[in-house]
Amino acid sequence: MKYIKNVAKIEINQEKCGGCGICLNVCPHAVISIDEGKAFLSNKDRCIECGACDINCPVNAIGVEKGVGCASAIISSWFTRSKASKTI
Ligand code: SF4
Ligand code: SF4
């Protein structure tokens, strides 16, 4: 499943990444892959910004801004729709 395109706020610092694979194992949406010993975002638009990869990375190579991208956009759209339906 993909969410809204290009809104997830997540980055991987490949210079810090040691390729341990923990982020792959904890990610519930298969967002991250490893190539040549370095993690990269193979399915960024599937990220729900849960922060599991960020919390579990032993070298702090992942940065996730929780709730400012996809999740926030979806929640905002709910409120926008509910406001619009009240004014009709
Ligand atoms: S958990 Fe961190 S060090 Fe391990 S593969 Fe993922 S980004 Fe790299
Ligand atoms: S924040 Fe959550 S969904 Fe996004 S890549 Fe990390 S573990 Fe996967």
Coordinates of N, CA and C and ligand atoms in Angstrom, one line a residue:
M1 N 0.8 -1.2 0.0 CA 0.0 0.0 0.0 C 0.9 1.2 0.0
K2 N 0.5 2.2 -0.9 CA 1.2 3.5 -0.9 C 0.3 4.5 -0.4
Y3 N 0.9 5.6 0.3 CA 0.1 6.6 0.8 C 0.2 7.9 -0.1
I4 N 0.2 9.0 0.4 CA 0.4 10.2 -0.4 C 1.8 10.3 -0.9
K5 N 2.0 10.7 -2.1 CA 3.4 10.7 -2.7 C 4.2 11.8 -2.1
N6 N 5.5 11.5 -1.9 CA 6.5 12.5 -1.6 C 6.2 13.3 -0.3
V7 N 5.5 12.8 0.7 CA 5.3 13.6 1.9 C 6.0 13.0 3.1
A8 N 6.4 11.7 3.1 CA 7.0 11.1 4.2 C 8.3 11.8 4.5
K9 N 8.5 12.1 5.8 CA 9.8 12.8 6.2 C 10.7 11.8 6.8
I10 N 11.5 11.2 6.0 CA 12.4 10.2 6.5 C 13.7 10.3 5.6
E11 N 14.8 10.1 6.3 CA 16.1 10.1 5.5 C 17.0 9.1 6.2
I12 N 17.9 8.5 5.3 CA 18.9 7.6 5.8 C 20.3 8.2 5.5
N13 N 21.1 8.3 6.5 CA 22.5 8.7 6.3 C 23.3 7.5 5.9
Q14 N 23.6 7.3 4.7 CA 24.3 6.1 4.2 C 25.8 6.1 4.7
E15 N 26.3 7.2 5.0 CA 27.7 7.2 5.5 C 27.8 6.6 6.9
K16 N 26.7 6.8 7.7 CA 26.6 6.2 9.1 C 26.2 4.7 9.0
C17 N 25.4 4.3 8.1 CA 24.8 3.0 8.0 C 25.8 1.9 7.9
G18 N 25.7 0.9 8.8 CA 26.6 -0.2 8.8 C 26.0 -1.5 8.2
G19 N 24.7 -1.3 7.7 CA 24.1 -2.4 7.0 C 23.7 -3.6 7.8
C20 N 23.3 -3.3 9.1 CA 23.0 -4.4 10.0 C 21.6 -5.0 9.7
G21 N 20.7 -4.3 9.1 CA 19.4 -4.8 8.7 C 18.3 -4.7 9.7
I22 N 18.6 -4.1 10.8 CA 17.6 -4.0 11.9 C 16.4 -3.2 11.4
C23 N 16.7 -2.1 10.7 CA 15.6 -1.2 10.2 C 14.7 -2.0 9.3
L24 N 15.2 -2.9 8.4 CA 14.4 -3.7 7.6 C 13.5 -4.6 8.4
N25 N 14.0 -5.2 9.5 CA 13.3 -6.1 10.3 C 12.2 -5.5 11.1
V26 N 12.4 -4.2 11.5 CA 11.3 -3.6 12.3 C 10.3 -2.8 11.5
C27 N 10.6 -2.5 10.3 CA 9.7 -1.7 9.5 C 8.4 -2.5 9.1
P28 N 7.2 -2.0 9.5 CA 6.0 -2.8 9.2 C 5.6 -2.7 7.7
H29 N 6.2 -1.8 6.9 CA 5.7 -1.6 5.6 C 6.7 -1.8 4.5
A30 N 7.8 -2.5 4.8 CA 8.9 -2.8 3.8 C 9.3 -1.6 3.0
V31 N 9.6 -0.5 3.8 CA 10.0 0.7 3.1 C 11.5 0.7 2.7
I32 N 12.3 0.0 3.5 CA 13.8 0.0 3.4 C 14.3 -1.3 2.8
S33 N 15.4 -1.1 2.0 CA 16.1 -2.2 1.5 C 17.6 -2.0 1.7
I34 N 18.4 -3.0 1.5 CA 19.8 -2.8 1.6 C 20.5 -3.2 0.3
D35 N 21.4 -2.4 -0.1 CA 22.2 -2.7 -1.3 C 23.6 -2.4 -1.1
E36 N 24.5 -3.4 -1.3 CA 25.9 -3.2 -1.1 C 26.2 -2.7 0.3
G37 N 25.5 -3.3 1.3 CA 25.8 -3.0 2.7 C 25.2 -1.7 3.2
K38 N 24.4 -1.0 2.4 CA 23.8 0.3 2.9 C 22.3 0.3 2.7
A39 N 21.6 0.8 3.7 CA 20.2 0.9 3.7 C 19.8 2.0 2.8
F40 N 18.7 1.8 2.1 CA 18.1 2.9 1.3 C 16.6 2.8 1.3
L41 N 15.9 3.9 0.9 CA 14.5 3.9 0.9 C 14.0 3.4 -0.4
S42 N 13.6 2.1 -0.5 CA 13.1 1.5 -1.7 C 11.6 1.8 -2.0
N43 N 10.9 2.1 -0.9 CA 9.5 2.3 -1.1 C 9.0 3.5 -0.1
K44 N 9.6 4.6 -0.3 CA 9.4 5.7 0.6 C 8.0 6.1 0.8
D45 N 7.2 6.0 -0.3 CA 5.8 6.4 -0.2 C 4.9 5.4 0.7
R46 N 5.5 4.3 1.1 CA 4.8 3.4 2.0 C 5.0 3.7 3.4
C47 N 5.9 4.6 3.7 CA 6.3 5.0 5.1 C 5.1 5.6 5.8
I48 N 4.9 5.1 7.0 CA 3.8 5.7 7.9 C 4.4 6.6 9.0
E49 N 5.7 6.8 9.0 CA 6.4 7.6 10.0 C 6.2 7.1 11.4
C50 N 6.2 5.8 11.5 CA 6.1 5.3 12.9 C 7.3 5.5 13.8
G51 N 8.5 5.6 13.1 CA 9.7 5.9 13.9 C 10.4 4.6 14.4
A52 N 9.9 3.4 14.1 CA 10.5 2.2 14.6 C 12.0 2.0 14.0
C53 N 12.2 2.4 12.8 CA 13.6 2.3 12.2 C 14.5 3.2 12.9
D54 N 14.0 4.4 13.1 CA 14.8 5.5 13.7 C 15.2 5.1 15.2
I55 N 14.3 4.6 15.9 CA 14.5 4.2 17.3 C 15.5 3.1 17.4
N56 N 15.4 2.1 16.5 CA 16.2 0.9 16.6 C 17.5 0.9 15.9
C57 N 17.8 1.9 15.1 CA 19.1 2.0 14.4 C 20.2 2.2 15.4
P58 N 21.2 1.3 15.4 CA 22.2 1.4 16.5 C 23.2 2.5 16.2
V59 N 23.2 3.1 15.0 CA 24.2 4.1 14.8 C 23.5 5.5 14.4
N60 N 22.2 5.5 14.7 CA 21.5 6.8 14.5 C 21.6 7.3 13.1
A61 N 21.4 6.4 12.1 CA 21.6 6.8 10.7 C 20.3 7.2 10.1
I62 N 19.2 7.0 10.8 CA 17.9 7.3 10.2 C 17.2 8.4 11.0
G63 N 16.6 9.3 10.2 CA 15.9 10.5 10.8 C 14.5 10.4 10.3
V64 N 13.5 10.4 11.2 CA 12.1 10.4 10.9 C 11.4 11.5 11.6
E65 N 10.7 12.4 10.9 CA 9.9 13.4 11.5 C 8.5 12.8 11.7
K66 N 8.2 12.3 12.8 CA 7.0 11.6 13.0 C 5.8 12.6 12.9
G67 N 4.8 12.2 12.1 CA 3.6 12.9 12.0 C 3.5 14.2 11.2
V68 N 4.6 14.5 10.5 CA 4.6 15.8 9.8 C 4.4 15.5 8.3
G69 N 4.5 14.3 7.9 CA 4.3 14.0 6.4 C 3.0 13.3 6.2
C70 N 3.1 12.1 5.8 CA 2.0 11.3 5.4 C 0.8 11.2 6.4
A71 N 1.2 10.8 7.6 CA 0.2 10.7 8.7 C -0.5 12.0 8.9
S72 N 0.2 13.1 9.0 CA -0.4 14.4 9.2 C -1.3 14.8 8.0
A73 N -0.8 14.6 6.8 CA -1.6 14.9 5.6 C -3.0 14.2 5.6
I74 N -2.9 12.9 6.0 CA -4.2 12.1 6.0 C -5.1 12.6 7.1
I75 N -4.6 12.9 8.3 CA -5.4 13.4 9.4 C -6.0 14.7 9.0
S76 N -5.2 15.6 8.4 CA -5.7 16.9 8.0 C -6.8 16.8 7.0
S77 N -6.7 15.8 6.1 CA -7.7 15.7 5.0 C -9.0 15.2 5.7
W78 N -8.9 14.4 6.8 CA -10.1 14.0 7.5 C -10.8 15.2 8.0
F79 N -10.0 16.1 8.7 CA -10.7 17.3 9.3 C -11.2 18.2 8.2
T80 N -10.5 18.4 7.1 CA -10.9 19.2 6.0 C -12.3 18.7 5.5
R81 N -12.3 17.4 5.3 CA -13.6 16.8 4.8 C -14.7 17.0 5.8
S82 N -14.5 16.8 7.1 CA -15.5 16.9 8.1 C -16.0 18.3 8.2
K83 N -15.1 19.3 8.1 CA -15.5 20.7 8.1 C -16.4 21.0 6.9
A84 N -15.9 20.5 5.7 CA -16.6 20.8 4.5 C -18.1 20.2 4.6
S85 N -18.2 19.0 5.2 CA -19.5 18.4 5.2 C -20.4 19.1 6.2
K86 N -19.8 19.8 7.2 CA -20.7 20.5 8.2 C -21.2 21.8 7.5
T87 N -20.5 22.4 6.6 CA -20.9 23.7 6.0 C -21.8 23.5 4.9
I88 N -22.0 22.3 4.4 CA -22.9 22.1 3.3 C -24.3 22.0 3.7
Ligands
SF4_1 S1 19.4 0.0 11.3 FE1 20.8 1.7 10.8 S2 22.8 0.8 10.5 FE2 21.3 -0.9 10.4 S3 20.9 -1.1 8.2 FE3 19.3 0.3 9.1 S4 20.2 2.4 8.8 FE4 21.9 0.9 8.5
SF4_2 S1 9.2 5.2 10.0 FE1 8.2 3.2 10.2 S2 7.2 2.8 8.3 FE2 8.7 4.4 7.9 S3 10.5 3.4 7.2 FE3 10.7 3.6 9.5 S4 9.9 1.7 10.3 FE4 9.2 1.8 8.2

